[in-house]
Amino acid sequence: GGTLASVGDVAESNFLVEHADLFTSKTSGFWIGIYKNVNGQLLWQDNSALDFVNWGEGQPSEDQLDYCVELSAFSGYWSILPCSSQKGFICKTPKIHPLLFALCLFTDVEKDKAHGHMNMWILLTLVLIILLGMGFMIYFLFKIKTRSATEREARWHSTPIEYSCVLTGKDDENDSINNKEKNEHSIV
């Protein structure tokens, strides 16, 4: 998920103000992601450094640092307000490609090397199972295709024999009856 937005430089601040201006009919300001940690330091919620600030005049005052930080939709300056104030909010999600995210998820070795290696083996096993499944599917589809081709060929070779019996008017039953009749006539 995302967190309340961090603002890294003037360009990002200007970008947010330009887009926040579109919503001034609904709210005059937006919450951004600055907070005060247990040591009293101001930090961004996404843990990035607070290198850029754009405080309004007289901000922040020391007695208000337990409050929330608003980005003014009109001026772009930041001010501290009670968190119960009704404001919009601007969220930010990290820019990570989905495949890179999956790779990071399965190879996060810094947190727990054993867990990261286990996840890597699980990922490799899943990939191997998928590849084997696809291989079996291709094999059986090829086998079915060649079997149906062989059956067609066998039917094609047997068809002329059936037609030749029909065309000549002969078949095995008629021949055996004719032979019996010949034998009967020759005895009498």
Tab-separated table of C-alpha atoms in Angstrom:
chain	number	residue	atom	x	y	z
A	1	GLY	CA	0.000	0.000	0.000
A	2	GLY	CA	0.776	3.620	0.132
A	3	THR	CA	1.579	6.177	2.808
A	4	LEU	CA	0.857	9.856	3.131
A	5	ALA	CA	3.058	11.650	0.611
A	6	SER	CA	6.609	12.739	1.265
A	7	VAL	CA	7.899	15.808	-0.555
A	8	GLY	CA	11.537	15.501	-1.593
A	9	ASP	CA	12.203	18.784	-3.425
A	10	VAL	CA	10.723	21.961	-4.894
A	11	ALA	CA	9.707	20.237	-8.143
A	12	GLU	CA	7.699	17.605	-6.258
A	13	SER	CA	6.134	20.306	-4.078
A	14	ASN	CA	5.095	22.305	-7.170
A	15	PHE	CA	3.664	19.161	-8.762
A	16	LEU	CA	1.531	18.477	-5.666
A	17	VAL	CA	0.320	22.092	-5.453
A	18	GLU	CA	-0.675	22.099	-9.153
A	19	HIS	CA	-2.723	18.935	-8.711
A	20	ALA	CA	-4.086	19.926	-5.300
A	21	ASP	CA	-5.395	23.143	-6.863
A	22	LEU	CA	-7.901	21.020	-8.833
A	23	PHE	CA	-9.602	20.039	-5.557
A	24	THR	CA	-9.758	23.429	-3.793
A	25	SER	CA	-13.569	23.430	-4.088
A	26	LYS	CA	-13.658	20.381	-1.793
A	27	THR	CA	-10.861	21.201	0.679
A	28	SER	CA	-8.319	23.914	1.380
A	29	GLY	CA	-5.497	21.550	2.248
A	30	PHE	CA	-4.201	18.009	2.260
A	31	TRP	CA	-2.453	15.888	4.861
A	32	ILE	CA	1.120	14.939	4.030
A	33	GLY	CA	3.210	12.295	5.732
A	34	ILE	CA	5.393	14.069	8.292
A	35	TYR	CA	5.368	12.691	11.820
A	36	LYS	CA	7.366	13.088	15.023
A	37	ASN	CA	9.106	9.908	16.237
A	38	VAL	CA	9.751	8.950	19.881
A	39	ASN	CA	13.090	10.790	19.812
A	40	GLY	CA	11.347	14.018	18.781
A	41	GLN	CA	12.662	13.961	15.191
A	42	LEU	CA	10.454	14.888	12.258
A	43	LEU	CA	10.412	12.136	9.612
A	44	TRP	CA	8.440	11.117	6.576
A	45	GLN	CA	6.127	8.108	6.933
A	46	ASP	CA	7.944	6.357	4.082
A	47	ASN	CA	11.185	6.699	6.126
A	48	SER	CA	12.823	9.017	3.623
A	49	ALA	CA	14.961	11.862	4.987
A	50	LEU	CA	13.338	15.205	5.698
A	51	ASP	CA	15.795	17.136	3.494
A	52	PHE	CA	13.286	19.569	2.003
A	53	VAL	CA	10.824	21.675	4.010
A	54	ASN	CA	8.274	24.259	2.920
A	55	TRP	CA	6.878	25.529	6.231
A	56	GLY	CA	4.537	28.508	6.261
A	57	GLU	CA	5.454	31.598	8.299
A	58	GLY	CA	5.730	30.792	12.013
A	59	GLN	CA	5.618	27.039	11.437
A	60	PRO	CA	6.296	24.674	13.094
A	61	SER	CA	5.871	25.783	16.638
A	62	GLU	CA	7.343	23.477	19.266
A	63	ASP	CA	4.115	23.053	21.227
A	64	GLN	CA	2.216	21.786	18.156
A	65	LEU	CA	4.568	19.043	16.959
A	66	ASP	CA	2.179	16.292	18.077
A	67	TYR	CA	-0.289	17.459	15.463
A	68	CYS	CA	-0.532	16.598	11.759
A	69	VAL	CA	0.987	18.456	8.784
A	70	GLU	CA	-1.155	20.017	6.065
A	71	LEU	CA	-0.097	21.106	2.573
A	72	SER	CA	-2.061	24.235	1.626
A	73	ALA	CA	-3.801	23.782	-1.722
A	74	PHE	CA	-3.500	27.538	-2.370
A	75	SER	CA	0.086	28.359	-1.390
A	76	GLY	CA	1.860	25.003	-1.119
A	77	TYR	CA	3.183	25.927	2.329
A	78	TRP	CA	3.011	23.455	5.196
A	79	SER	CA	1.337	24.085	8.494
A	80	ILE	CA	0.558	22.108	11.621
A	81	LEU	CA	-3.100	21.498	12.468
A	82	PRO	CA	-4.979	19.210	14.853
A	83	CYS	CA	-5.306	15.765	13.264
A	84	SER	CA	-9.083	15.890	13.788
A	85	SER	CA	-9.382	18.643	11.133
A	86	GLN	CA	-11.274	17.624	7.999
A	87	LYS	CA	-8.713	17.638	5.171
A	88	GLY	CA	-8.028	15.680	2.059
A	89	PHE	CA	-4.954	13.535	1.868
A	90	ILE	CA	-2.248	12.815	-0.674
A	91	CYS	CA	-0.855	9.301	-0.746
A	92	LYS	CA	2.210	7.917	-2.437
A	93	THR	CA	3.181	4.368	-3.366
A	94	PRO	CA	6.705	3.257	-4.174
A	95	LYS	CA	7.557	2.922	-7.858
A	96	ILE	CA	8.374	-0.775	-8.207
A	97	HIS	CA	7.855	-2.929	-11.262
A	98	PRO	CA	5.677	-5.993	-10.375
A	99	LEU	CA	8.395	-8.476	-11.396
A	100	LEU	CA	10.984	-6.595	-9.369
A	101	PHE	CA	8.561	-6.589	-6.426
A	102	ALA	CA	8.158	-10.391	-6.668
A	103	LEU	CA	11.919	-10.797	-6.850
A	104	CYS	CA	12.397	-8.554	-3.795
A	105	LEU	CA	9.666	-10.423	-1.949
A	106	PHE	CA	11.308	-13.781	-2.508
A	107	THR	CA	14.904	-12.667	-2.063
A	108	ASP	CA	14.730	-10.267	0.891
A	109	VAL	CA	17.921	-11.679	2.379
A	110	GLU	CA	18.829	-8.678	4.521
A	111	LYS	CA	15.921	-9.202	6.909
A	112	ASP	CA	16.347	-12.928	7.380
A	113	LYS	CA	18.828	-14.885	5.278
A	114	ALA	CA	17.357	-18.322	6.025
A	115	HIS	CA	13.833	-17.108	5.307
A	116	GLY	CA	15.006	-15.438	2.074
A	117	HIS	CA	16.704	-18.628	0.890
A	118	MET	CA	13.611	-20.659	1.748
A	119	ASN	CA	11.431	-18.289	-0.286
A	120	MET	CA	13.867	-18.545	-3.200
A	121	TRP	CA	13.608	-22.350	-3.149
A	122	ILE	CA	9.815	-22.132	-3.037
A	123	LEU	CA	9.849	-19.791	-6.032
A	124	LEU	CA	12.212	-22.066	-7.982
A	125	THR	CA	10.075	-25.113	-7.134
A	126	LEU	CA	6.921	-23.363	-8.349
A	127	VAL	CA	8.621	-22.366	-11.602
A	128	LEU	CA	9.845	-25.952	-12.104
A	129	ILE	CA	6.354	-27.376	-11.474
A	130	ILE	CA	4.841	-24.931	-13.956
A	131	LEU	CA	7.448	-25.801	-16.602
A	132	LEU	CA	6.942	-29.545	-16.064
A	133	GLY	CA	3.175	-29.105	-16.330
A	134	MET	CA	3.557	-27.219	-19.585
A	135	GLY	CA	5.927	-29.918	-20.891
A	136	PHE	CA	3.459	-32.712	-20.102
A	137	MET	CA	0.648	-30.737	-21.691
A	138	ILE	CA	2.627	-30.253	-24.902
A	139	TYR	CA	3.636	-33.929	-24.933
A	140	PHE	CA	0.056	-35.179	-24.559
A	141	LEU	CA	-1.301	-32.714	-27.119
A	142	PHE	CA	1.346	-33.910	-29.599
A	143	LYS	CA	0.520	-37.545	-28.790
A	144	ILE	CA	-3.218	-36.957	-29.336
A	145	LYS	CA	-2.524	-35.151	-32.602
A	146	THR	CA	-0.302	-37.941	-33.965
A	147	ARG	CA	-2.773	-40.621	-32.801
A	148	SER	CA	-5.665	-38.956	-34.615
A	149	ALA	CA	-3.479	-38.615	-37.737
A	150	THR	CA	-2.669	-42.371	-37.550
A	151	GLU	CA	-6.348	-43.236	-37.128
A	152	ARG	CA	-7.240	-41.083	-40.145
A	153	GLU	CA	-4.579	-42.817	-42.186
A	154	ALA	CA	-5.847	-46.255	-41.116
A	155	ARG	CA	-9.427	-45.300	-42.026
A	156	TRP	CA	-8.240	-43.995	-45.391
A	157	HIS	CA	-6.494	-47.290	-46.185
A	158	SER	CA	-9.521	-49.393	-45.132
A	159	THR	CA	-12.048	-47.314	-47.078
A	160	PRO	CA	-11.042	-48.491	-50.613
A	161	ILE	CA	-11.462	-52.152	-49.574
A	162	GLU	CA	-15.016	-51.547	-48.376
A	163	TYR	CA	-15.848	-49.605	-51.547
A	164	SER	CA	-14.366	-52.304	-53.752
A	165	CYS	CA	-16.643	-54.912	-52.118
A	166	VAL	CA	-19.653	-52.712	-52.725
A	167	LEU	CA	-18.697	-51.985	-56.310
A	168	THR	CA	-18.037	-55.618	-57.252
A	169	GLY	CA	-21.072	-56.801	-55.362
A	170	LYS	CA	-19.094	-59.436	-53.583
A	171	ASP	CA	-18.595	-60.009	-49.933
A	172	ASP	CA	-17.645	-62.980	-47.818
A	173	GLU	CA	-21.192	-64.148	-46.930
A	174	ASN	CA	-22.355	-64.177	-50.542
A	175	ASP	CA	-19.280	-66.136	-51.596
A	176	SER	CA	-19.859	-68.834	-48.972
A	177	ILE	CA	-23.558	-69.196	-49.946
A	178	ASN	CA	-22.652	-69.437	-53.615
A	179	ASN	CA	-20.063	-72.125	-52.830
A	180	LYS	CA	-22.662	-74.196	-50.918
A	181	GLU	CA	-25.125	-73.918	-53.800
A	182	LYS	CA	-22.463	-75.053	-56.276
A	183	ASN	CA	-21.624	-78.008	-54.081
A	184	GLU	CA	-25.305	-78.986	-53.784
A	185	HIS	CA	-25.860	-78.778	-57.548
A	186	SER	CA	-22.848	-80.840	-58.323
A	187	ILE	CA	-23.944	-83.729	-56.051
A	188	VAL	CA	-27.372	-84.105	-57.611
